[in-house]
Each structure stands twice: as structure tokens, then as C-alpha cells.
Amino acid sequence: MTMSEIFDIYSTPKGLVQVSNPVRRQILQQLSVSDLSLTDISNITKKAQSTLSVHLDKMVCEGLVISRDDPADCRRKIFSLSSRLMARSRDVNAEGIDAYRKTLAQITEPGSNMFKTMMRALIVGAEGSGLCIGPTMRHMGRGMGKAFSGTASSSKIEDIISEIQEFYEKNGIGEVCVYTFMPLTIIVRDNYDVTQCAAESISMFSQGFFVKVLEELTKKNYRIASSECFGAGNNYSKFVIEQII
């Protein structure tokens, strides 16, 4: 895939927007970390402010970003993200297409969890066809994590993880194991063998779920410090969660 073919898909108040321009993709990536001024963005991208202003004006019109006056200097604007990354393009993967067909075939097998298998087929099929939906899976995980938090009763991390383990097992999502508590390192075993790309997207669901549950129940901010998928069929997901100080 060439640079001109790479794109990201964002959800905005005005609908879905495809972003392929490398400068705009870089701006959005930086704004996902923190709000920035035009000067900040220029220093990061090494682009002239006049060039960036053209890009930012279009991005504001599309609903990708918003701007506000800097309280410390009314002559300066601060830009922030007003959209969510939902998917990214990737190379078409023949192995992924084959895995998609095999996953669909499992739906009719005795004892198969039809809805979980269909979800796996959707992820594997999208990845094989050239669309990484990991960001969407992370948003779904956060949404489910928020709903789960409303039914949870714990505030200590050890007890929270125990409740999540029970929830995952009860609903056939996967087996949760705490690798270490310092730093908090989680391993989730899934009983589906998938491609590496699809495994990463499936893992992002759990990452979003765990982070959101911890944020809701401890009233602190967390992030994923690192993650990996491993195992013969990429069916183990390991990620490190750290508190944002």
C-alpha cells in the first residue's frame, strides 16, 4: 500500500470522514494526545503555520477538530480533537480472508456461541479485506466497560479485576489472568485462533474495557502502556495498564 492509499476513518458530529492527507493524519494523531496551539503543531510537524492554517480550517469545517481562544493570549487559538478514530486502512491479507471463511463455518458447529463467532468473523473479515477496526473495538470496550461499572461493587483494583474475571468467564469473552499487579499486566486468553491483525483488534476491546472500568470505579485516569498478542493462534492478549499521574 502506498502512502497515498493509506487513510484513517474518523467519526465526527457531521458523520464519517476519511482522512488520507499525511499532514492531517499527523495533526489528528498529535491532538489525540493533547490540545495544541498552531505554534505547537508547527513545531511538531515541521510545517509552516500558513500551510497548517489551511489544513486546520478544513478540518474544523469537517468537524474533525475545534478551536478556542487561548485564555493566556486571545490572539492565539488552541485546537482540540472533536472526532474519534474508528478505523484504519491496511494491506489486504489473503490469510485473513481464509480465516474469515473458516470462522464463518464455525457458526453451525455444535456448542458454538453464534453471536461471538459472528463478531469474530466481522473483525477477521474486515482486517483481511484491508480495514483495521481496532479503534472501533476499543470504543465498544469502553462503552461496555461503563455499563459494567454501573453493576460492579468494588473499588480496590484486586477486587475489580476479580469481578471482571467472573464477567468474562460468565459471558464467554475469554479467560482473564493477572500476570503482575506492579505494573498491572493483564493476559486474556481467547478460544479463537485468528490472524495477528485481527488479534490486535480483538485485544483492543479488552484494553478499552479494562481501562474504562478502572477509571469509573477508582476515579483515576489510566492508559495502555504496551500490548502484544502471542500464542500459536494469536489467542493470548497481554497488555500493561498504568495510571496517569
Tab-separated table of N, CA and C in Angstrom, residues 129-208:
chain	number	residue	atom	x	y	z
A	129	SER	N	-9.797	-7.835	4.545
A	129	SER	CA	-10.186	-7.037	3.379
A	129	SER	C	-9.477	-5.690	3.323
A	130	GLY	N	-8.700	-5.377	4.361
A	130	GLY	CA	-7.919	-4.138	4.321
A	130	GLY	C	-8.403	-3.034	5.225
A	131	LEU	N	-9.200	-3.356	6.257
A	131	LEU	CA	-9.690	-2.324	7.158
A	131	LEU	C	-9.483	-2.767	8.605
A	132	CYS	N	-8.643	-2.056	9.322
A	132	CYS	CA	-8.402	-2.336	10.736
A	132	CYS	C	-9.458	-1.610	11.571
A	133	ILE	N	-10.301	-2.372	12.284
A	133	ILE	CA	-11.363	-1.759	13.080
A	133	ILE	C	-11.044	-1.803	14.576
A	134	GLY	N	-9.755	-1.924	14.885
A	134	GLY	CA	-9.340	-1.919	16.283
A	134	GLY	C	-9.834	-0.713	17.058
A	135	PRO	N	-9.721	0.514	16.513
A	135	PRO	CA	-10.222	1.672	17.252
A	135	PRO	C	-11.714	1.571	17.591
A	136	THR	N	-12.510	1.035	16.668
A	136	THR	CA	-13.932	0.843	16.944
A	136	THR	C	-14.128	-0.170	18.060
A	137	MET	N	-13.335	-1.233	18.054
A	137	MET	CA	-13.429	-2.233	19.110
A	137	MET	C	-13.068	-1.641	20.462
A	138	ARG	N	-12.092	-0.744	20.486
A	138	ARG	CA	-11.723	-0.086	21.742
A	138	ARG	C	-12.882	0.766	22.263
A	139	HIS	N	-13.551	1.500	21.362
A	139	HIS	CA	-14.701	2.302	21.779
A	139	HIS	C	-15.815	1.404	22.316
A	140	MET	N	-16.041	0.272	21.655
A	140	MET	CA	-17.050	-0.667	22.123
A	140	MET	C	-16.693	-1.197	23.510
A	141	GLY	N	-15.408	-1.499	23.707
A	141	GLY	CA	-14.964	-1.977	25.007
A	141	GLY	C	-15.186	-0.950	26.095
A	142	ARG	N	-14.904	0.307	25.784
A	142	ARG	CA	-15.119	1.369	26.769
A	142	ARG	C	-16.608	1.533	27.083
A	143	GLY	N	-17.438	1.420	26.052
A	143	GLY	CA	-18.877	1.531	26.274
A	143	GLY	C	-19.399	0.416	27.158
A	144	MET	N	-18.949	-0.818	26.888
A	144	MET	CA	-19.373	-1.936	27.718
A	144	MET	C	-18.780	-1.830	29.114
A	145	GLY	N	-17.555	-1.298	29.203
A	145	GLY	CA	-16.925	-1.109	30.500
A	145	GLY	C	-17.694	-0.138	31.375
A	146	LYS	N	-18.202	0.907	30.772
A	146	LYS	CA	-19.003	1.875	31.528
A	146	LYS	C	-20.289	1.236	32.034
A	147	ALA	N	-20.937	0.437	31.176
A	147	ALA	CA	-22.168	-0.246	31.587
A	147	ALA	C	-21.878	-1.245	32.707
A	148	PHE	N	-20.783	-1.980	32.582
A	148	PHE	CA	-20.396	-2.947	33.607
A	148	PHE	C	-20.123	-2.254	34.938
A	149	SER	N	-19.500	-1.094	34.889
A	149	SER	CA	-19.149	-0.370	36.109
A	149	SER	C	-20.371	-0.015	36.937
A	150	GLY	N	-21.495	0.174	36.268
A	150	GLY	CA	-22.714	0.506	36.991
A	150	GLY	C	-23.255	-0.650	37.817
A	151	THR	N	-22.786	-1.859	37.535
A	151	THR	CA	-23.247	-3.033	38.279
A	151	THR	C	-22.184	-3.564	39.236
A	152	ALA	N	-20.949	-3.050	39.130
A	152	ALA	CA	-19.848	-3.523	39.976
A	152	ALA	C	-19.912	-2.859	41.351
A	153	SER	N	-19.311	-3.519	42.330
A	153	SER	CA	-19.388	-3.006	43.702
A	153	SER	C	-18.028	-2.756	44.325
A	154	SER	N	-16.944	-3.017	43.607
A	154	SER	CA	-15.602	-2.918	44.175
A	154	SER	C	-14.949	-1.577	43.855
A	155	SER	N	-13.976	-1.207	44.673
A	155	SER	CA	-13.175	-0.009	44.420
A	155	SER	C	-11.682	-0.314	44.491
A	156	LYS	N	-11.307	-1.470	45.062
A	156	LYS	CA	-9.917	-1.905	45.094
A	156	LYS	C	-9.591	-2.633	43.797
A	157	ILE	N	-8.419	-2.369	43.263
A	157	ILE	CA	-8.047	-2.933	41.961
A	157	ILE	C	-8.128	-4.453	41.965
A	158	GLU	N	-7.646	-5.099	43.024
A	158	GLU	CA	-7.675	-6.567	43.072
A	158	GLU	C	-9.106	-7.090	42.965
A	159	ASP	N	-10.043	-6.436	43.679
A	159	ASP	CA	-11.439	-6.875	43.656
A	159	ASP	C	-12.108	-6.556	42.323
A	160	ILE	N	-11.723	-5.423	41.731
A	160	ILE	CA	-12.269	-5.047	40.421
A	160	ILE	C	-11.885	-6.096	39.380
A	161	ILE	N	-10.624	-6.502	39.378
A	161	ILE	CA	-10.158	-7.499	38.421
A	161	ILE	C	-10.901	-8.819	38.626
A	162	SER	N	-11.148	-9.174	39.881
A	162	SER	CA	-11.885	-10.416	40.170
A	162	SER	C	-13.288	-10.362	39.586
A	163	GLU	N	-13.955	-9.215	39.705
A	163	GLU	CA	-15.300	-9.071	39.135
A	163	GLU	C	-15.254	-9.161	37.616
A	164	ILE	N	-14.226	-8.563	37.008
A	164	ILE	CA	-14.089	-8.640	35.551
A	164	ILE	C	-13.838	-10.082	35.116
A	165	GLN	N	-12.994	-10.792	35.850
A	165	GLN	CA	-12.732	-12.197	35.528
A	165	GLN	C	-14.023	-13.001	35.505
A	166	GLU	N	-14.858	-12.784	36.505
A	166	GLU	CA	-16.130	-13.504	36.582
A	166	GLU	C	-17.041	-13.121	35.425
A	167	PHE	N	-17.066	-11.834	35.081
A	167	PHE	CA	-17.904	-11.348	33.979
A	167	PHE	C	-17.451	-11.947	32.649
A	168	TYR	N	-16.148	-11.952	32.406
A	168	TYR	CA	-15.609	-12.512	31.168
A	168	TYR	C	-15.936	-14.001	31.047
A	169	GLU	N	-15.745	-14.731	32.141
A	169	GLU	CA	-15.996	-16.169	32.110
A	169	GLU	C	-17.480	-16.459	31.904
A	170	LYS	N	-18.326	-15.732	32.603
A	170	LYS	CA	-19.768	-15.948	32.517
A	170	LYS	C	-20.297	-15.704	31.109
A	171	ASN	N	-19.724	-14.711	30.427
A	171	ASN	CA	-20.216	-14.342	29.102
A	171	ASN	C	-19.379	-14.904	27.961
A	172	GLY	N	-18.439	-15.799	28.289
A	172	GLY	CA	-17.653	-16.453	27.247
A	172	GLY	C	-16.757	-15.518	26.462
A	173	ILE	N	-16.327	-14.403	27.090
A	173	ILE	CA	-15.487	-13.441	26.386
A	173	ILE	C	-14.041	-13.917	26.343
A	174	GLY	N	-13.602	-14.564	27.415
A	174	GLY	CA	-12.233	-15.058	27.485
A	174	GLY	C	-11.827	-15.313	28.920
A	175	GLU	N	-10.653	-15.897	29.081
A	175	GLU	CA	-10.117	-16.164	30.414
A	175	GLU	C	-9.139	-15.057	30.791
A	176	VAL	N	-9.378	-14.415	31.932
A	176	VAL	CA	-8.558	-13.294	32.373
A	176	VAL	C	-7.582	-13.756	33.443
A	177	CYS	N	-6.321	-13.402	33.263
A	177	CYS	CA	-5.276	-13.740	34.237
A	177	CYS	C	-4.474	-12.480	34.540
A	178	VAL	N	-4.175	-12.264	35.826
A	178	VAL	CA	-3.301	-11.156	36.212
A	178	VAL	C	-1.864	-11.666	36.191
A	179	TYR	N	-1.053	-11.128	35.276
A	179	TYR	CA	0.353	-11.531	35.178
A	179	TYR	C	1.152	-10.922	36.327
A	180	THR	N	0.966	-9.614	36.534
A	180	THR	CA	1.524	-8.920	37.695
A	180	THR	C	0.590	-7.770	38.057
A	181	PHE	N	0.660	-7.337	39.313
A	181	PHE	CA	-0.094	-6.155	39.739
A	181	PHE	C	0.775	-4.895	39.691
A	182	MET	N	2.107	-5.074	39.712
A	182	MET	CA	3.022	-3.935	39.678
A	182	MET	C	4.080	-4.176	38.600
A	183	PRO	N	3.913	-3.637	37.387
A	183	PRO	CA	2.742	-2.890	36.935
A	183	PRO	C	1.571	-3.830	36.635
A	184	LEU	N	0.372	-3.271	36.588
A	184	LEU	CA	-0.806	-4.082	36.324
A	184	LEU	C	-0.733	-4.626	34.899
A	185	THR	N	-0.543	-5.930	34.792
A	185	THR	CA	-0.377	-6.586	33.492
A	185	THR	C	-1.417	-7.695	33.367
A	186	ILE	N	-2.240	-7.590	32.353
A	186	ILE	CA	-3.372	-8.497	32.153
A	186	ILE	C	-3.124	-9.390	30.942
A	187	ILE	N	-3.470	-10.659	31.085
A	187	ILE	CA	-3.469	-11.586	29.950
A	187	ILE	C	-4.888	-12.098	29.754
A	188	VAL	N	-5.387	-11.989	28.548
A	188	VAL	CA	-6.711	-12.510	28.206
A	188	VAL	C	-6.530	-13.601	27.166
A	189	ARG	N	-7.023	-14.782	27.492
A	189	ARG	CA	-6.955	-15.896	26.541
A	189	ARG	C	-8.294	-16.046	25.859
A	190	ASP	N	-8.267	-16.067	24.545
A	190	ASP	CA	-9.467	-16.237	23.744
A	190	ASP	C	-9.421	-17.617	23.112
A	191	ASN	N	-10.553	-18.259	22.939
A	191	ASN	CA	-10.534	-19.620	22.393
A	191	ASN	C	-10.682	-19.656	20.875
A	192	TYR	N	-10.402	-18.524	20.210
A	192	TYR	CA	-10.443	-18.476	18.752
A	192	TYR	C	-9.049	-18.199	18.218
A	193	ASP	N	-8.619	-18.972	17.236
A	193	ASP	CA	-7.357	-18.710	16.562
A	193	ASP	C	-7.623	-17.757	15.400
A	194	VAL	N	-6.941	-16.606	15.399
A	194	VAL	CA	-7.154	-15.609	14.354
A	194	VAL	C	-5.816	-15.094	13.856
A	195	THR	N	-5.854	-14.249	12.832
A	195	THR	CA	-4.635	-13.651	12.312
A	195	THR	C	-4.105	-12.624	13.311
A	196	GLN	N	-2.836	-12.257	13.139
A	196	GLN	CA	-2.207	-11.283	14.040
A	196	GLN	C	-2.982	-9.966	14.038
A	197	CYS	N	-3.350	-9.489	12.849
A	197	CYS	CA	-4.056	-8.212	12.744
A	197	CYS	C	-5.390	-8.252	13.483
A	198	ALA	N	-6.162	-9.306	13.268
A	198	ALA	CA	-7.457	-9.437	13.927
A	198	ALA	C	-7.287	-9.581	15.433
A	199	ALA	N	-6.248	-10.298	15.857
A	199	ALA	CA	-5.996	-10.478	17.288
A	199	ALA	C	-5.764	-9.136	17.964
A	200	GLU	N	-5.064	-8.240	17.281
A	200	GLU	CA	-4.806	-6.915	17.852
A	200	GLU	C	-6.108	-6.135	18.027
A	201	SER	N	-7.011	-6.235	17.068
A	201	SER	CA	-8.296	-5.537	17.175
A	201	SER	C	-9.153	-6.122	18.295
A	202	ILE	N	-9.161	-7.459	18.402
A	202	ILE	CA	-9.908	-8.108	19.467
A	202	ILE	C	-9.344	-7.694	20.825
A	203	SER	N	-8.022	-7.604	20.912
A	203	SER	CA	-7.376	-7.181	22.159
A	203	SER	C	-7.768	-5.761	22.533
A	204	MET	N	-7.954	-4.900	21.561
A	204	MET	CA	-8.290	-3.511	21.845
A	204	MET	C	-9.641	-3.379	22.524
A	205	PHE	N	-10.541	-4.344	22.280
A	205	PHE	CA	-11.815	-4.350	23.006
A	205	PHE	C	-11.548	-4.496	24.503
A	206	SER	N	-10.746	-5.488	24.877
A	206	SER	CA	-10.440	-5.715	26.287
A	206	SER	C	-9.674	-4.548	26.886
A	207	GLN	N	-8.758	-3.982	26.114
A	207	GLN	CA	-7.998	-2.838	26.617
A	207	GLN	C	-8.936	-1.682	26.968
A	208	GLY	N	-9.868	-1.388	26.060
A	208	GLY	CA	-10.828	-0.324	26.331
A	208	GLY	C	-11.709	-0.648	27.516
